[in-house]
Coordinates of C-alpha atoms in Angstrom, one line a residue:
Chain A
M1 CA 62.2 -85.3 -1.9
S2 CA 59.6 -86.0 -4.5
E3 CA 57.1 -83.3 -5.3
Q4 CA 54.3 -85.3 -6.7
S5 CA 55.3 -88.9 -6.1
K6 CA 53.4 -91.6 -4.4
D7 CA 55.2 -90.9 -1.2
L8 CA 52.9 -87.9 -0.5
S9 CA 50.1 -90.2 0.4
D10 CA 51.8 -90.9 3.7
P11 CA 52.9 -87.7 5.3
S12 CA 55.5 -89.4 7.5
F13 CA 57.1 -90.9 4.5
A14 CA 57.4 -87.8 2.5
G15 CA 60.8 -86.3 2.9
E16 CA 60.2 -82.7 2.2
A17 CA 61.0 -80.2 4.9
P18 CA 60.7 -77.2 2.7
N19 CA 61.0 -74.3 5.0
S20 CA 62.8 -75.7 8.0
E21 CA 66.2 -75.3 6.5
V22 CA 67.7 -72.0 6.1
H23 CA 71.2 -72.3 4.8
D24 CA 73.8 -70.0 3.4
S25 CA 74.0 -70.3 -0.4
P26 CA 77.4 -71.5 -1.5
G27 CA 79.6 -69.1 -3.4
V28 CA 78.1 -69.4 -6.9
P29 CA 75.4 -66.7 -7.3
V30 CA 72.1 -67.7 -8.9
G31 CA 71.5 -67.1 -12.5
V32 CA 75.1 -66.5 -13.6
A33 CA 76.5 -69.1 -15.9
P34 CA 80.3 -69.2 -16.0
P35 CA 81.3 -68.9 -19.7
D36 CA 83.1 -72.2 -19.8
S37 CA 80.5 -74.2 -18.0
P38 CA 80.3 -77.6 -19.7
A39 CA 76.7 -78.1 -18.5
A40 CA 74.0 -78.8 -20.9
I41 CA 71.1 -76.4 -20.7
P42 CA 68.0 -77.3 -22.7
A43 CA 65.7 -74.6 -23.9
E44 CA 62.3 -75.0 -22.2
P45 CA 60.7 -78.0 -23.9
Q46 CA 57.2 -78.1 -22.6
S47 CA 56.3 -75.3 -20.3
P48 CA 54.8 -72.1 -21.8
P49 CA 57.5 -70.3 -23.7
L50 CA 58.9 -67.4 -21.8
G51 CA 60.5 -65.7 -24.8
P52 CA 59.6 -65.5 -28.4
T53 CA 61.7 -68.5 -29.4
A54 CA 60.8 -71.6 -27.5
T55 CA 62.7 -74.1 -29.6
P56 CA 66.5 -74.2 -29.8
Q57 CA 68.0 -73.4 -33.1
A58 CA 71.0 -75.6 -32.7
A59 CA 70.1 -78.9 -31.1
P60 CA 73.0 -81.2 -30.2
P61 CA 73.1 -84.3 -32.4
P62 CA 71.0 -86.9 -30.7
Q63 CA 72.9 -89.7 -29.1
A64 CA 76.3 -88.4 -30.2
P65 CA 78.7 -91.0 -28.9
S66 CA 81.8 -88.8 -28.9
D67 CA 82.2 -85.5 -27.1
E68 CA 83.1 -83.6 -30.3
G69 CA 79.8 -82.3 -31.3
D70 CA 78.6 -81.3 -27.8
P71 CA 80.7 -78.5 -26.5
K72 CA 79.9 -76.1 -29.4
A73 CA 76.2 -76.9 -29.4
L74 CA 76.1 -76.7 -25.6
Q75 CA 77.7 -73.3 -25.8
Q76 CA 75.0 -72.1 -28.1
A77 CA 72.4 -73.6 -25.9
A78 CA 74.0 -71.8 -22.9
E79 CA 73.9 -68.5 -24.8
Q80 CA 70.3 -69.0 -25.7
G81 CA 69.6 -69.8 -22.1
R82 CA 71.0 -66.5 -21.0
A83 CA 69.1 -64.7 -23.8
H84 CA 65.9 -66.3 -22.6
Q85 CA 66.5 -65.2 -19.1
S86 CA 66.9 -61.5 -19.9
L87 CA 63.7 -61.6 -22.0
S88 CA 61.7 -63.6 -19.5
A89 CA 62.5 -61.3 -16.6
A90 CA 60.3 -58.7 -18.1
Q91 CA 57.5 -61.1 -18.7
L92 CA 57.5 -63.0 -15.4
G93 CA 54.4 -62.7 -13.4
P94 CA 54.9 -64.1 -9.9
A95 CA 58.0 -63.1 -8.0
P96 CA 60.9 -65.5 -8.2
P97 CA 61.6 -67.6 -5.1
A98 CA 64.3 -66.8 -2.7
P99 CA 67.8 -67.9 -3.8
A100 CA 68.0 -70.3 -0.9
Q101 CA 65.0 -72.2 -2.2
L102 CA 66.5 -72.5 -5.6
V103 CA 69.7 -73.7 -4.1
Q104 CA 67.9 -76.3 -2.1
K105 CA 66.1 -77.5 -5.3
A106 CA 69.5 -77.7 -7.0
H107 CA 70.8 -79.9 -4.2
E108 CA 67.7 -82.2 -4.4
L109 CA 68.2 -82.4 -8.1
M110 CA 71.8 -83.3 -7.7
W111 CA 71.0 -86.1 -5.4
Y112 CA 68.2 -87.3 -7.6
V113 CA 70.5 -87.4 -10.6
L114 CA 73.2 -89.2 -8.7
V115 CA 70.8 -91.9 -7.4
K116 CA 69.3 -92.4 -10.8
D117 CA 72.7 -92.9 -12.3
Q118 CA 73.7 -95.2 -9.5
K119 CA 70.7 -97.4 -10.2
K120 CA 71.6 -97.2 -13.9
M121 CA 68.2 -95.7 -14.7
I122 CA 67.5 -93.2 -17.4
I123 CA 67.6 -89.6 -16.3
W124 CA 64.6 -88.2 -18.1
F125 CA 63.9 -84.5 -18.1
P126 CA 60.1 -84.7 -17.6
D127 CA 60.8 -87.0 -14.6
M128 CA 63.2 -84.4 -13.2
V129 CA 60.5 -81.8 -13.5
K130 CA 57.8 -84.0 -12.1
D131 CA 59.8 -85.5 -9.2
V132 CA 62.0 -82.7 -8.1
I133 CA 61.5 -79.3 -9.7
G134 CA 57.8 -79.3 -9.5
S135 CA 56.3 -75.8 -9.0
Y136 CA 59.7 -74.3 -9.7
K137 CA 59.5 -75.3 -13.3
K138 CA 60.0 -71.7 -14.5
W139 CA 63.4 -71.6 -12.8
C140 CA 64.5 -75.0 -13.9
R141 CA 67.1 -73.5 -16.1
S142 CA 69.0 -71.9 -13.2
I143 CA 68.4 -74.9 -11.0
L144 CA 69.8 -77.2 -13.7
R145 CA 72.8 -74.9 -14.2
R146 CA 73.6 -74.9 -10.5
T147 CA 73.2 -78.6 -10.3
S148 CA 75.5 -79.2 -13.2
L149 CA 78.1 -76.9 -11.6
I150 CA 78.0 -78.7 -8.3
L151 CA 78.3 -82.1 -10.0
A152 CA 81.3 -80.9 -12.0
R153 CA 83.0 -79.3 -9.1
V154 CA 82.4 -81.9 -6.4
F155 CA 82.0 -85.1 -8.3
G156 CA 83.8 -84.5 -11.5
L157 CA 80.7 -85.5 -13.5
H158 CA 79.1 -83.7 -16.4
L159 CA 75.3 -83.7 -16.6
R160 CA 75.0 -83.9 -20.3
L161 CA 71.9 -83.8 -22.5
T162 CA 72.5 -86.9 -24.5
S163 CA 69.4 -86.6 -26.7
L164 CA 67.3 -83.5 -27.1
H165 CA 64.9 -85.6 -29.0
T166 CA 64.1 -88.0 -26.2
M167 CA 65.1 -85.4 -23.5
E168 CA 67.5 -87.8 -21.8
F169 CA 70.4 -86.8 -19.7
A170 CA 73.4 -88.8 -18.7
L171 CA 76.0 -88.4 -16.1
V172 CA 79.3 -88.5 -18.0
K173 CA 82.5 -89.0 -16.1
A174 CA 84.8 -86.2 -16.8
L175 CA 87.6 -88.4 -15.6
D176 CA 88.9 -91.2 -17.7
P177 CA 87.2 -94.5 -17.3
E178 CA 89.9 -96.5 -15.7
E179 CA 88.4 -98.5 -13.0
L180 CA 85.8 -100.4 -14.9
D181 CA 87.8 -103.6 -15.6
R182 CA 89.5 -103.6 -12.3
V183 CA 86.2 -103.2 -10.5
A184 CA 84.6 -105.8 -12.6
L185 CA 87.2 -108.4 -11.9
S186 CA 87.5 -107.7 -8.2
N187 CA 84.2 -109.4 -7.5
R188 CA 82.7 -106.3 -6.1
M189 CA 80.5 -105.6 -9.1
P190 CA 79.7 -109.0 -10.5
M191 CA 77.0 -107.5 -12.8
T192 CA 79.8 -105.7 -14.7
G193 CA 81.8 -108.9 -15.0
L194 CA 78.8 -110.7 -16.4
L195 CA 78.1 -107.8 -18.8
L196 CA 81.7 -107.6 -19.9
M197 CA 81.6 -111.3 -20.6
I198 CA 78.7 -110.9 -23.0
L199 CA 80.0 -107.7 -24.6
S200 CA 83.4 -109.2 -25.2
L201 CA 81.9 -112.2 -26.8
I202 CA 79.9 -110.0 -29.2
Y203 CA 83.0 -107.9 -29.9
V204 CA 85.2 -110.8 -30.6
K205 CA 82.7 -112.3 -33.0
G206 CA 82.5 -109.0 -34.8
R207 CA 78.7 -109.2 -35.1
G208 CA 75.7 -110.1 -33.1
A209 CA 76.0 -113.1 -30.7
R210 CA 73.2 -115.6 -30.8
E211 CA 71.5 -116.3 -27.5
S212 CA 72.7 -119.9 -27.6
A213 CA 76.3 -118.7 -27.9
V214 CA 75.9 -116.4 -25.0
W215 CA 74.6 -119.2 -22.8
N216 CA 77.5 -121.4 -23.8
V217 CA 79.8 -118.8 -22.5
L218 CA 77.8 -118.2 -19.3
R219 CA 77.9 -121.9 -18.7
I220 CA 81.5 -121.4 -17.8
L221 CA 80.4 -119.2 -15.0
G222 CA 77.9 -121.8 -13.9
L223 CA 74.9 -119.9 -15.1
R224 CA 72.0 -121.5 -16.8
P225 CA 68.8 -119.9 -18.2
W226 CA 66.5 -121.9 -16.0
K227 CA 68.5 -121.7 -12.8
K228 CA 68.3 -118.9 -10.3
H229 CA 71.6 -117.6 -9.2
S230 CA 72.4 -116.5 -5.7
T231 CA 73.9 -113.2 -6.9
F232 CA 72.3 -112.5 -10.2
G233 CA 68.9 -113.9 -9.5
D234 CA 67.0 -114.6 -12.8
V235 CA 69.9 -114.4 -15.2
R236 CA 67.8 -114.6 -18.3
K237 CA 65.7 -111.7 -17.2
L238 CA 68.8 -109.8 -16.2
I239 CA 70.4 -110.0 -19.6
T240 CA 67.4 -109.9 -21.9
E241 CA 65.4 -107.3 -19.9
E242 CA 67.4 -105.3 -17.4
F243 CA 70.6 -104.9 -19.4
V244 CA 68.6 -104.0 -22.4
Q245 CA 66.5 -101.5 -20.5
Q246 CA 69.7 -99.9 -19.3
N247 CA 70.9 -99.7 -22.9
Y248 CA 73.9 -101.9 -22.3
L249 CA 72.7 -104.6 -24.7
K250 CA 70.3 -104.9 -27.6
Y251 CA 68.3 -108.1 -27.8
Q252 CA 66.8 -108.7 -31.3
R253 CA 65.1 -111.4 -33.2
V254 CA 67.3 -112.9 -35.9
P255 CA 65.4 -112.2 -39.2
Y256 CA 64.1 -114.9 -41.4
V257 CA 65.0 -117.7 -38.9
E258 CA 62.4 -120.2 -37.9
P259 CA 61.9 -121.3 -35.1
P260 CA 62.6 -117.8 -33.7
E261 CA 66.1 -117.1 -32.4
Y262 CA 67.5 -114.0 -30.8
E263 CA 70.8 -112.3 -30.8
F264 CA 72.6 -109.7 -28.6
F265 CA 74.4 -106.6 -29.7
W266 CA 76.2 -103.8 -27.9
G267 CA 73.8 -101.2 -26.6
S268 CA 74.3 -97.5 -27.0
R269 CA 75.3 -97.1 -23.4
A270 CA 77.9 -99.8 -23.7
S271 CA 79.4 -98.0 -26.7
R272 CA 79.5 -94.8 -24.7
E273 CA 80.9 -96.1 -21.5
I274 CA 83.1 -99.0 -22.4
T275 CA 86.1 -98.8 -24.7
K276 CA 87.4 -101.6 -26.9
M277 CA 90.7 -101.5 -25.1
Q278 CA 88.9 -102.3 -21.9
I279 CA 87.3 -105.3 -23.5
M280 CA 90.7 -106.5 -24.8
E281 CA 92.2 -106.2 -21.4
F282 CA 89.3 -108.0 -19.9
L283 CA 89.7 -110.9 -22.4
A284 CA 93.4 -111.0 -21.8
R285 CA 92.9 -111.4 -18.1
V286 CA 90.1 -114.0 -18.4
F287 CA 91.9 -116.1 -20.9
K288 CA 95.4 -115.4 -19.7
K289 CA 96.5 -114.5 -23.2
D290 CA 98.0 -111.4 -24.6
P291 CA 95.4 -109.0 -26.1
Q292 CA 97.3 -109.3 -29.4
A293 CA 96.1 -112.9 -29.6
W294 CA 93.1 -111.3 -31.3
P295 CA 95.0 -109.2 -33.8
S296 CA 92.2 -107.6 -35.8
R297 CA 90.2 -106.7 -32.7
Y298 CA 93.3 -105.4 -31.0
R299 CA 94.0 -103.2 -34.0
E300 CA 90.5 -101.8 -33.8
A301 CA 90.9 -101.2 -30.1
L302 CA 94.1 -99.2 -30.8
E303 CA 92.5 -97.2 -33.4
E304 CA 89.5 -96.4 -31.2
A305 CA 91.8 -95.4 -28.4
R306 CA 93.7 -93.0 -30.7
A307 CA 90.5 -91.5 -32.0
L308 CA 89.3 -90.9 -28.5
R309 CA 92.5 -89.3 -27.5
E310 CA 92.4 -87.0 -30.5
A311 CA 88.7 -86.1 -29.9
N312 CA 89.2 -85.3 -26.2
P313 CA 92.4 -83.4 -25.7
S314 CA 91.1 -82.1 -22.4
A315 CA 88.0 -84.0 -21.4
H316 CA 88.4 -82.9 -17.8
C317 CA 86.2 -80.7 -15.8
P318 CA 87.4 -77.2 -14.9
R319 CA 90.4 -77.3 -12.7
S320 CA 89.0 -74.9 -10.2
S321 CA 89.6 -77.4 -7.5
V322 CA 89.3 -74.9 -4.6
S323 CA 85.8 -74.9 -3.3
E324 CA 84.4 -71.4 -2.8
D325 CA 82.9 -70.1 0.3
Chain B
M1 CA 87.3 -68.9 2.2
Q2 CA 88.5 -65.7 3.8
G3 CA 86.9 -64.9 7.1
S4 CA 84.7 -67.9 7.2
T5 CA 83.9 -69.8 10.3
R6 CA 83.4 -73.0 8.3
K7 CA 86.6 -74.7 7.2
M8 CA 86.1 -75.7 3.6
G9 CA 88.2 -78.5 2.1
I10 CA 89.9 -78.7 -1.2
M11 CA 88.5 -81.0 -3.9
T12 CA 90.9 -82.5 -6.3
D13 CA 90.4 -85.2 -8.9
V14 CA 91.4 -87.7 -6.3
H15 CA 88.5 -86.8 -4.1
R16 CA 86.1 -86.5 -7.1
R17 CA 86.9 -90.0 -8.4
F18 CA 86.6 -91.3 -4.8
L19 CA 83.1 -89.8 -4.5
Q20 CA 82.1 -91.1 -7.9
L21 CA 83.1 -94.6 -7.1
L22 CA 81.7 -94.6 -3.6
M23 CA 78.4 -93.4 -5.1
T24 CA 78.5 -96.2 -7.7
H25 CA 78.9 -98.9 -5.1
G26 CA 76.3 -97.5 -2.7
V27 CA 77.8 -98.9 0.5
L28 CA 81.4 -100.2 1.0
E29 CA 83.3 -101.9 3.8
E30 CA 86.2 -100.1 5.2
Q31 CA 88.9 -102.2 3.6
D32 CA 87.3 -101.7 0.2
V33 CA 87.1 -97.9 1.0
K34 CA 90.8 -97.9 1.7
R35 CA 91.6 -99.8 -1.5
L36 CA 89.4 -97.3 -3.4
Q37 CA 91.2 -94.4 -1.8
K38 CA 94.6 -95.8 -2.8
H39 CA 93.3 -96.4 -6.3
C40 CA 92.2 -92.8 -6.7
Y41 CA 95.6 -91.6 -5.6
Q42 CA 97.3 -94.0 -8.1
V43 CA 95.2 -92.6 -10.9
H44 CA 95.6 -88.9 -10.2
D45 CA 98.4 -88.2 -7.8
R46 CA 100.8 -91.1 -7.8
N47 CA 103.5 -89.4 -5.8
A48 CA 101.4 -87.9 -3.0
T49 CA 101.2 -89.6 0.3
V50 CA 97.9 -91.2 0.9
E51 CA 96.1 -89.2 3.5
K52 CA 94.7 -91.0 6.6
L53 CA 91.3 -92.2 5.7
E54 CA 89.5 -90.4 8.5
D55 CA 91.1 -87.0 7.5
F56 CA 90.5 -87.8 3.8
I57 CA 86.8 -88.3 4.5
N58 CA 86.4 -85.4 6.9
N59 CA 88.0 -83.2 4.2
I60 CA 85.4 -84.3 1.6
N61 CA 82.6 -84.0 4.1
S62 CA 83.5 -80.4 4.8
V63 CA 82.8 -79.7 1.1
L64 CA 79.7 -81.8 1.0
E65 CA 78.3 -80.1 4.1
S66 CA 76.8 -77.3 2.2
L67 CA 75.1 -79.8 -0.1
Y68 CA 73.4 -81.6 2.8
I69 CA 75.1 -84.9 2.0
E70 CA 77.7 -86.7 3.9
I71 CA 79.9 -89.8 3.8
K72 CA 78.7 -91.6 6.8
K73 CA 80.5 -94.3 8.7
G74 CA 78.6 -97.1 10.4
V75 CA 79.2 -100.5 11.8
T76 CA 77.4 -103.7 10.8
E77 CA 75.3 -104.9 13.6
D78 CA 76.1 -108.6 13.4
D79 CA 79.9 -108.6 13.2
G80 CA 81.0 -105.1 13.7
R81 CA 82.5 -104.3 10.3
P82 CA 82.9 -100.7 9.6
I83 CA 80.9 -99.6 6.5
Y84 CA 80.7 -96.3 4.6
A85 CA 77.9 -94.8 2.5
L86 CA 77.1 -91.5 0.9
V87 CA 73.8 -90.3 2.5
N88 CA 71.5 -87.5 2.0
L89 CA 70.9 -85.6 5.2
A90 CA 68.3 -83.2 3.8
T91 CA 65.4 -85.6 3.6
T92 CA 64.1 -88.0 6.2
S93 CA 62.3 -90.3 3.8
V94 CA 63.5 -93.4 2.2
S95 CA 64.9 -91.2 -0.5
K96 CA 67.3 -93.5 -2.2
M97 CA 64.7 -96.2 -2.5
A98 CA 61.9 -94.0 -3.7
T99 CA 63.3 -93.8 -7.3
D100 CA 63.7 -97.5 -7.5
F101 CA 60.6 -99.1 -6.3
A102 CA 56.9 -98.9 -7.1
E103 CA 54.4 -97.6 -4.5
N104 CA 53.3 -101.0 -3.4
E105 CA 56.9 -102.2 -3.1
L106 CA 57.9 -99.2 -1.0
D107 CA 54.9 -100.0 1.2
L108 CA 56.0 -103.6 1.5
F109 CA 59.3 -102.3 2.7
R110 CA 57.6 -100.1 5.2
K111 CA 55.6 -103.0 6.6
A112 CA 58.6 -105.1 6.9
L113 CA 60.4 -102.3 8.6
E114 CA 57.7 -101.9 11.2
L115 CA 57.7 -105.7 11.9
I116 CA 61.5 -105.6 12.3
I117 CA 61.4 -102.7 14.7
D118 CA 58.6 -104.2 16.8
S119 CA 60.2 -107.6 17.0
E120 CA 62.2 -108.8 19.9
T121 CA 65.1 -110.1 17.9
G122 CA 65.3 -107.5 15.2
F123 CA 64.1 -110.1 12.7
A124 CA 60.8 -110.4 11.0
S125 CA 59.8 -113.7 9.5
S126 CA 59.0 -113.9 5.8
T127 CA 55.6 -115.4 6.6
N128 CA 54.6 -112.5 8.8
I129 CA 55.6 -110.0 6.2
L130 CA 53.9 -111.8 3.4
N131 CA 50.7 -112.0 5.4
L132 CA 50.4 -108.2 5.2
V133 CA 50.4 -108.2 1.4
D134 CA 46.6 -107.4 1.3
Q135 CA 47.2 -104.2 3.2
L136 CA 49.6 -102.7 0.7
K137 CA 48.9 -99.4 -1.0
G138 CA 48.9 -99.2 -4.7
K139 CA 48.6 -102.1 -7.2
K140 CA 47.6 -105.4 -5.7
M141 CA 50.5 -107.7 -5.0
R142 CA 50.4 -111.4 -4.8
K143 CA 52.4 -113.3 -2.2
K144 CA 54.6 -114.8 -4.9
E145 CA 55.5 -111.4 -6.2
A146 CA 56.1 -110.1 -2.7
E147 CA 58.6 -112.9 -2.1
Q148 CA 60.6 -111.7 -5.1
V149 CA 60.4 -108.1 -4.0
L150 CA 61.8 -109.1 -0.7
Q151 CA 64.7 -110.8 -2.6
K152 CA 65.2 -107.6 -4.6
F153 CA 65.5 -105.7 -1.3
A154 CA 68.1 -108.1 -0.1
Q155 CA 70.0 -107.9 -3.4
N156 CA 70.1 -104.2 -3.2
K157 CA 71.3 -104.3 0.4
W158 CA 68.3 -102.8 2.1
L159 CA 67.5 -106.0 3.9
I160 CA 69.5 -109.0 5.1
E161 CA 67.9 -112.5 4.8
K162 CA 68.9 -115.2 7.3
E163 CA 67.0 -118.5 7.3
G164 CA 63.7 -117.1 6.1
E165 CA 63.8 -114.0 8.3
F166 CA 64.6 -110.5 7.4
T167 CA 66.4 -107.7 9.2
L168 CA 67.8 -104.3 8.2
H169 CA 71.0 -104.1 6.2
G170 CA 73.7 -101.8 7.7
R171 CA 73.2 -99.6 4.7
A172 CA 69.5 -99.1 5.5
I173 CA 70.4 -98.2 9.0
L174 CA 73.0 -95.7 7.9
E175 CA 70.6 -94.1 5.5
M176 CA 67.4 -94.2 7.4
E177 CA 68.3 -94.0 11.1
Q178 CA 67.0 -90.4 11.4
Y179 CA 63.8 -91.3 9.6
I180 CA 63.2 -94.4 11.7
R181 CA 63.8 -92.6 15.0
E182 CA 61.4 -89.8 14.0
T183 CA 58.7 -92.2 12.6
Y184 CA 58.7 -94.8 15.4
P185 CA 59.8 -92.9 18.4
D186 CA 58.0 -95.3 20.8
S187 CA 59.0 -98.7 19.4
V188 CA 62.6 -97.8 18.4
K189 CA 65.4 -99.4 20.4
I190 CA 68.6 -97.7 21.3
C191 CA 72.0 -99.1 22.3
N192 CA 73.0 -98.3 25.8
I193 CA 76.6 -97.8 24.8
C194 CA 76.7 -95.9 21.6
H195 CA 73.1 -94.5 21.8
S196 CA 72.4 -95.2 18.1
L197 CA 69.5 -97.0 16.6
L198 CA 69.5 -100.7 17.5
I199 CA 67.9 -103.4 15.5
Q200 CA 69.9 -106.5 16.4
G201 CA 71.6 -106.8 19.7
Q202 CA 71.7 -108.4 23.2
S203 CA 69.6 -107.4 26.2
C204 CA 70.0 -107.6 29.9
E205 CA 67.5 -110.1 31.3
T206 CA 67.0 -108.1 34.4
C207 CA 66.7 -104.4 33.5
G208 CA 66.1 -104.8 29.7
I209 CA 68.7 -102.4 28.3
K210 CA 70.1 -103.4 25.0
M211 CA 73.5 -103.3 23.4
H212 CA 74.8 -103.9 19.8
L213 CA 76.9 -107.0 19.4
P214 CA 80.0 -105.0 18.4
C215 CA 79.4 -102.6 21.3
V216 CA 79.2 -105.6 23.7
A217 CA 82.4 -106.9 22.2
K218 CA 84.2 -103.7 22.8
Y219 CA 82.7 -102.9 26.2
F220 CA 83.4 -106.3 27.7
Q221 CA 86.7 -106.9 25.9
S222 CA 89.0 -109.0 28.1
N223 CA 86.6 -108.8 31.0
S224 CA 86.2 -112.1 32.6
E225 CA 83.1 -111.1 34.6
P226 CA 80.9 -109.1 32.3
R227 CA 78.2 -107.1 34.2
C228 CA 75.3 -105.0 32.9
P229 CA 76.4 -101.4 32.9
H230 CA 73.0 -100.3 34.1
C231 CA 71.9 -102.7 36.8
N232 CA 75.2 -104.5 37.4
D233 CA 73.7 -107.9 37.1
Y234 CA 75.7 -110.7 35.5
W235 CA 75.6 -110.4 31.7
P236 CA 74.2 -113.8 30.6
H237 CA 75.1 -113.8 26.9
E238 CA 78.1 -114.9 25.0
I239 CA 80.5 -112.1 24.4
P240 CA 81.5 -111.8 20.7
E241 CA 84.9 -111.0 19.5
V242 CA 86.0 -107.5 18.5
F243 CA 86.2 -107.2 14.7
D244 CA 89.8 -107.3 13.7
P245 CA 90.6 -106.2 10.1
E246 CA 94.0 -107.9 10.2
K247 CA 92.4 -111.3 10.9
E248 CA 89.9 -110.6 8.2
R249 CA 92.7 -110.0 5.7
E250 CA 94.5 -113.3 6.6
A251 CA 91.2 -115.2 6.3
G252 CA 90.6 -113.4 3.0
I253 CA 94.0 -114.4 1.6
S254 CA 93.5 -118.1 2.3
K255 CA 90.0 -117.9 0.8
S256 CA 91.2 -116.3 -2.3
N257 CA 93.9 -119.0 -2.7
R258 CA 91.1 -121.5 -2.8
K259 CA 89.2 -119.2 -5.2
S260 CA 92.1 -119.0 -7.7
L261 CA 91.8 -122.7 -8.3
R262 CA 88.5 -122.1 -9.9
S263 CA 89.8 -119.1 -11.7
R264 CA 87.4 -119.4 -14.6
Q265 CA 84.4 -118.2 -12.6
H266 CA 84.5 -114.4 -12.7

């Protein structure tokens, strides 16, 4: 599947069977963007500009937590994308590849994005180009468009450009995040339980949680910084490195304190994916109390929920649920 | 959809959420899949009857077919539990792992895989795997490091560890069966009953054919005189029990009763 990855050193390991698959392209024709497509389409960031304007005029606000700013900016980016295409057709040197090959690339990209998201890794545009799109770089716009469409139609996920500045994408669930707490508490995703424990501590305190406080709480779960756990492994590494890398937590030195101490904050990804109401419900279940036992926090959670509802009257993917032939 | 020989299914938000969650978990046991399915119906289509799981999944697979991915059903080799995973049919490489591990780590996995396939029992000892550390491609890896990488594989459900030995997790078999059969056509073992890839199993002492433990269980169920299907010699091994999800659930209930006494953990 990777174009230039380490796998190519061993031919038996490389997955690419580029020409052996001839398949019918699914109903969506290449190069046509449906007007209400929610997909994010970046203007070509690094490859030689195909049209006169290589930089987008309206960049979506970097790391916008809510969905409000995005649709309009995405619409503009989509229109620019289409403008580029009509210009570039005249200037393109080599003939474009067969539609079937672009379709195949779109499928590879879809899988790549799904797996990256499953592993909670950053979906970085240059990686996408290097690992999947490769020599089809010139057509990455249409490939991306098709991939976004498939992801929306089949998985109900939006491939959203979260930051034009860092060229990061994220898979945003078009469906409401309902299952997180249930899943966390059902022992199936213990990582999430651990993470929610820390996030809720930070939330309840209303400011950063010192590392010592976090370990006091984790002691309840039988976790110690020096002990390896059968499920979590090296817990300290998990919370100070992996969760931080995945942007669920921030781990920072407390200023002006000697000897050095560190504290945890919510990471940008946590703010995006986890609502305050979920934290309140988590706390309620763990401590067997009513969420209103934390009145000011509960009020905040209510306000956030209301703000989210107002911002997203219809945050669902297009209801064209019948798959085309 | 008109005039097509391929029957395409209909995707609703029930199916989409199901796919999302299945993808999130990587691999799931059948009872969890059923629970997941019910949850998706609860969220999106409360009044609809929950479709039979097999039909539900076939429906989704008919849509996924054109994308070259599939929800595959397999069975764990040691105790016959049905498991499900979303697999990519288009590539034959270790595609899901490739994004996750460094070159030398992938090579370590490949070495372990080879040892497992060549072994008699389907298990490769940790020592034997670690002794190959010098032959790895990419950055030099110390044995201590390799031990941790093996643990990472086990945590991510690519390998199973049992008493210092490693074998393939059901998930790895589901995802890589095609790749393994193509890459090691001479050393690969096949089950005489279901004809799929066999890593762990029982063999006939006389003629050497092999069978998965759950296949043995089903084939010899309530047979007081088990005989090899190939050479008819007496089958010398203990016949395991057929996996019964009902018994599992009862055992699970009594286990969770004990668990609730320590309710503070998790």
